[in-house]
XYZ file of C-alpha atoms in Angstrom:
278
model
C 88.198 138.422 128.108
C 91.721 138.541 126.304
C 92.013 138.654 122.512
C 93.912 135.311 122.946
C 90.996 133.951 124.649
C 88.352 135.318 122.258
C 90.271 133.514 119.137
C 88.604 130.244 118.308
C 91.519 127.797 116.581
C 91.344 126.293 112.205
C 89.069 123.406 112.365
C 90.813 120.209 110.839
C 90.073 120.874 107.856
C 90.858 124.961 108.289
C 94.146 123.323 108.949
C 94.407 121.289 105.337
C 92.999 123.545 103.296
C 95.871 126.008 104.786
C 98.357 123.175 104.511
C 97.606 122.492 101.202
C 97.512 126.266 99.848
C 101.108 126.506 101.135
C 102.699 123.951 99.598
C 100.414 125.231 96.067
C 102.125 128.994 97.471
C 105.900 127.263 97.505
C 105.367 125.416 94.119
C 104.291 128.668 92.168
C 106.395 130.449 93.464
C 109.645 128.542 93.181
C 109.241 127.579 89.468
C 111.622 129.163 88.239
C 114.373 128.341 90.317
C 113.560 124.738 90.657
C 114.114 124.627 86.943
C 117.086 126.911 86.524
C 120.547 125.019 86.163
C 122.881 127.532 87.882
C 120.953 127.865 91.019
C 121.147 123.559 90.732
C 125.078 124.682 90.575
C 124.899 126.212 93.130
C 123.608 123.825 95.742
C 126.645 121.680 95.364
C 129.347 124.549 95.093
C 127.652 127.253 97.671
C 129.224 127.900 100.886
C 127.695 125.915 103.392
C 128.357 128.702 106.262
C 126.783 131.373 103.677
C 124.082 129.049 102.897
C 122.855 128.393 106.215
C 123.431 132.251 107.393
C 121.130 132.863 104.145
C 118.491 130.187 106.079
C 118.655 131.976 108.942
C 118.090 135.161 107.964
C 114.874 133.762 106.665
C 113.629 132.950 109.462
C 112.393 136.057 111.461
C 111.738 137.909 107.740
C 109.168 134.933 107.863
C 108.387 135.750 111.027
C 107.334 138.888 110.349
C 105.926 138.300 107.318
C 102.778 136.728 109.480
C 102.045 139.507 110.748
C 100.425 140.609 107.333
C 99.807 137.283 105.564
C 100.562 133.292 106.014
C 98.791 130.353 104.467
C 96.595 130.390 107.820
C 95.065 132.991 110.521
C 98.302 133.360 113.067
C 96.798 135.145 116.621
C 100.072 135.742 118.497
C 103.771 135.878 118.312
C 103.876 131.330 119.095
C 101.977 131.170 115.652
C 103.914 133.175 113.988
C 107.504 131.465 114.598
C 105.479 127.873 114.069
C 104.016 129.065 110.905
C 107.711 130.659 110.298
C 108.938 126.767 110.692
C 106.358 124.487 109.029
C 106.725 127.464 105.792
C 110.316 126.118 105.407
C 109.829 122.536 105.742
C 107.398 122.941 103.092
C 109.403 124.693 101.119
C 111.717 121.751 101.636
C 109.511 119.069 100.955
C 107.786 120.184 98.211
C 111.517 121.608 96.717
C 113.204 117.491 97.360
C 109.846 115.800 95.333
C 110.449 117.982 92.671
C 113.741 117.424 92.320
C 113.674 114.308 92.914
C 111.201 113.487 89.975
C 113.665 116.103 87.986
C 115.928 113.525 88.616
C 118.441 116.267 89.748
C 118.727 115.136 92.553
C 118.856 111.286 93.846
C 119.782 108.740 96.658
C 122.871 107.959 94.618
C 124.108 111.696 95.631
C 126.698 112.691 98.268
C 124.160 113.852 101.309
C 126.212 117.373 101.666
C 125.282 117.901 97.528
C 121.676 116.389 98.274
C 120.782 119.377 101.457
C 122.726 122.136 98.743
C 120.704 121.473 96.050
C 117.939 121.798 97.646
C 118.188 124.395 100.820
C 118.825 126.834 97.722
C 115.120 126.088 97.025
C 113.775 126.806 100.307
C 113.509 130.693 100.395
C 111.469 131.339 97.040
C 109.438 128.326 98.520
C 109.007 129.137 102.130
C 107.713 133.149 100.425
C 105.313 131.254 98.213
C 103.787 129.298 101.121
C 103.859 132.223 103.709
C 101.878 134.193 100.943
C 100.000 131.480 100.118
C 96.588 133.138 102.017
C 97.259 136.397 100.786
C 97.324 134.649 97.216
C 95.291 130.957 97.432
C 92.614 132.129 98.990
C 88.603 132.512 98.814
C 89.706 135.877 99.027
C 92.353 138.973 99.560
C 92.756 138.232 103.787
C 88.662 137.888 104.175
C 87.480 138.709 107.477
C 91.276 139.017 108.808
C 92.462 142.070 110.947
C 95.535 142.832 109.275
C 97.371 145.615 110.414
C 98.156 148.773 108.642
C 101.844 148.696 107.871
C 103.426 151.764 109.563
C 106.800 153.201 108.156
C 108.936 150.231 108.926
C 106.051 147.417 108.521
C 106.232 149.571 104.396
C 110.034 149.470 104.251
C 110.378 145.425 105.645
C 107.646 144.918 102.871
C 109.373 145.982 100.388
C 113.018 144.120 101.555
C 110.174 140.857 100.976
C 109.094 141.817 97.520
C 112.886 142.362 96.357
C 114.766 138.770 98.314
C 111.405 137.200 96.634
C 112.489 137.892 93.452
C 116.045 138.631 93.250
C 116.998 135.404 94.709
C 115.365 133.859 91.606
C 117.319 135.261 89.282
C 120.318 135.940 90.582
C 121.730 132.408 90.603
C 121.298 132.691 86.899
C 124.085 133.935 84.449
C 122.191 136.610 82.874
C 123.381 138.896 85.259
C 126.227 138.674 85.093
C 125.905 139.158 81.387
C 124.192 141.981 81.939
C 126.123 143.994 84.280
C 128.965 142.813 81.780
C 127.595 144.585 79.237
C 126.390 147.595 80.254
C 128.172 151.220 80.545
C 128.207 153.632 83.180
C 124.933 155.719 81.790
C 123.105 152.099 81.011
C 123.513 151.527 84.248
C 121.982 155.473 85.326
C 119.229 154.766 83.162
C 118.757 151.747 84.569
C 118.513 153.260 88.212
C 116.678 155.770 87.891
C 114.167 154.367 84.817
C 113.906 151.747 88.012
C 113.269 153.966 90.890
C 110.477 155.875 88.234
C 108.702 152.671 87.961
C 108.941 152.044 91.684
C 107.454 154.588 92.309
C 104.658 154.637 89.801
C 103.423 151.266 90.207
C 103.005 152.285 94.422
C 101.797 155.677 94.469
C 100.641 156.342 90.609
C 97.946 153.314 89.390
C 96.142 152.639 92.557
C 96.548 148.715 92.138
C 95.137 147.176 95.071
C 96.239 147.100 98.440
C 98.604 150.803 96.689
C 99.916 152.388 100.238
C 97.821 155.356 101.217
C 100.411 157.650 102.153
C 99.906 160.511 105.341
C 97.797 163.163 104.762
C 99.376 166.076 103.310
C 102.482 164.375 102.325
C 103.790 165.605 98.571
C 105.700 164.013 96.156
C 109.393 164.879 97.424
C 108.395 163.533 100.915
C 106.808 160.455 99.762
C 109.631 159.716 96.571
C 112.430 159.849 99.029
C 111.358 158.925 102.382
C 109.887 155.668 100.477
C 111.466 154.765 97.041
C 114.598 156.054 97.298
C 115.069 154.242 100.722
C 113.429 151.741 99.969
C 115.347 151.044 96.600
C 118.581 151.335 98.427
C 117.426 148.778 101.152
C 116.924 147.025 97.475
C 120.007 147.286 96.367
C 121.671 145.961 100.322
C 119.173 143.130 99.525
C 120.951 142.417 96.150
C 124.309 142.659 97.975
C 124.057 140.363 100.503
C 122.074 138.042 97.521
C 125.213 137.673 95.153
C 127.478 137.777 98.333
C 125.477 134.901 99.417
C 126.149 133.766 95.729
C 129.424 134.395 95.380
C 129.197 136.672 92.095
C 131.028 139.802 94.294
C 133.947 136.598 95.299
C 137.497 137.849 92.777
C 135.364 140.982 91.594
C 136.417 144.424 91.729
C 133.832 147.362 92.728
C 132.737 148.540 89.917
C 131.482 145.346 88.504
C 129.401 144.419 91.847
C 127.712 147.515 91.783
C 126.954 146.888 88.062
C 125.792 143.819 89.385
C 123.761 144.971 91.920
C 122.491 147.744 89.597
C 120.768 144.849 86.936
C 119.429 142.823 89.993
C 117.440 145.601 92.065
C 115.716 146.561 88.516
C 113.503 142.905 88.942
C 113.984 143.515 92.607
C 112.631 147.043 93.009
C 109.416 145.443 91.126
C 109.322 142.714 93.478
C 109.153 145.253 96.270
C 106.542 147.510 94.323
C 104.196 145.013 94.091
C 105.173 143.101 97.601
C 102.844 145.603 98.994
C 100.141 145.722 96.113
C 99.677 141.602 97.171
C 98.849 141.754 100.754
């Protein structure tokens, strides 16, 4: 008997419970950006191709994420692909309902504006839906054969955590304002402090889900292979998000770097916490 033949599919009740958790996760995780005025404006002004590229890039991210946690038990690649599109649909429906309830979108608006405002909310909402089983289930993935991430898997989960927090904060004007008020020494101090917090959160405080490094790996090895590399990935993710939201248009290198460093503070914390919650 193959592993696939020995798997019993979910009952109708389990399916609806899982779907309900997905909606709950989408709402809870997307609340910050759902109630952010700058995000509403982005939906109207954002370049459609950039927004479409962000949504396209979200699909494989969700497929990989469902390998480690989703809103239901997923057996194979086909399940994970299906769940990724369900997460996107759940996020779109939840965001549409809330934005209509708030009066942010209505039937008199042009279709392009409605689609844009909803689409901005889909990325955090779909990530929330995908994390629903890990966070809103009866216990942390109880009874599930969740694979232990290898090195590449650890880095991927860091990217997901950075993406989730950063995409909620990047639309706000405060990122640009803080970057403007900081001088180079502030930026260096923030980057070093962020690296320290990122390392301590994952490797020193012994939270549930803390990553266990390879036997014999010393501080320097762990710091450079995980913390430094993870922080660099966080910065790349945040540069991409800022570019998507038009925050780098007409801005010089130093100003862009300042904004990336500022956004990488919450992004790095998200990268650290992402491994702990799965």
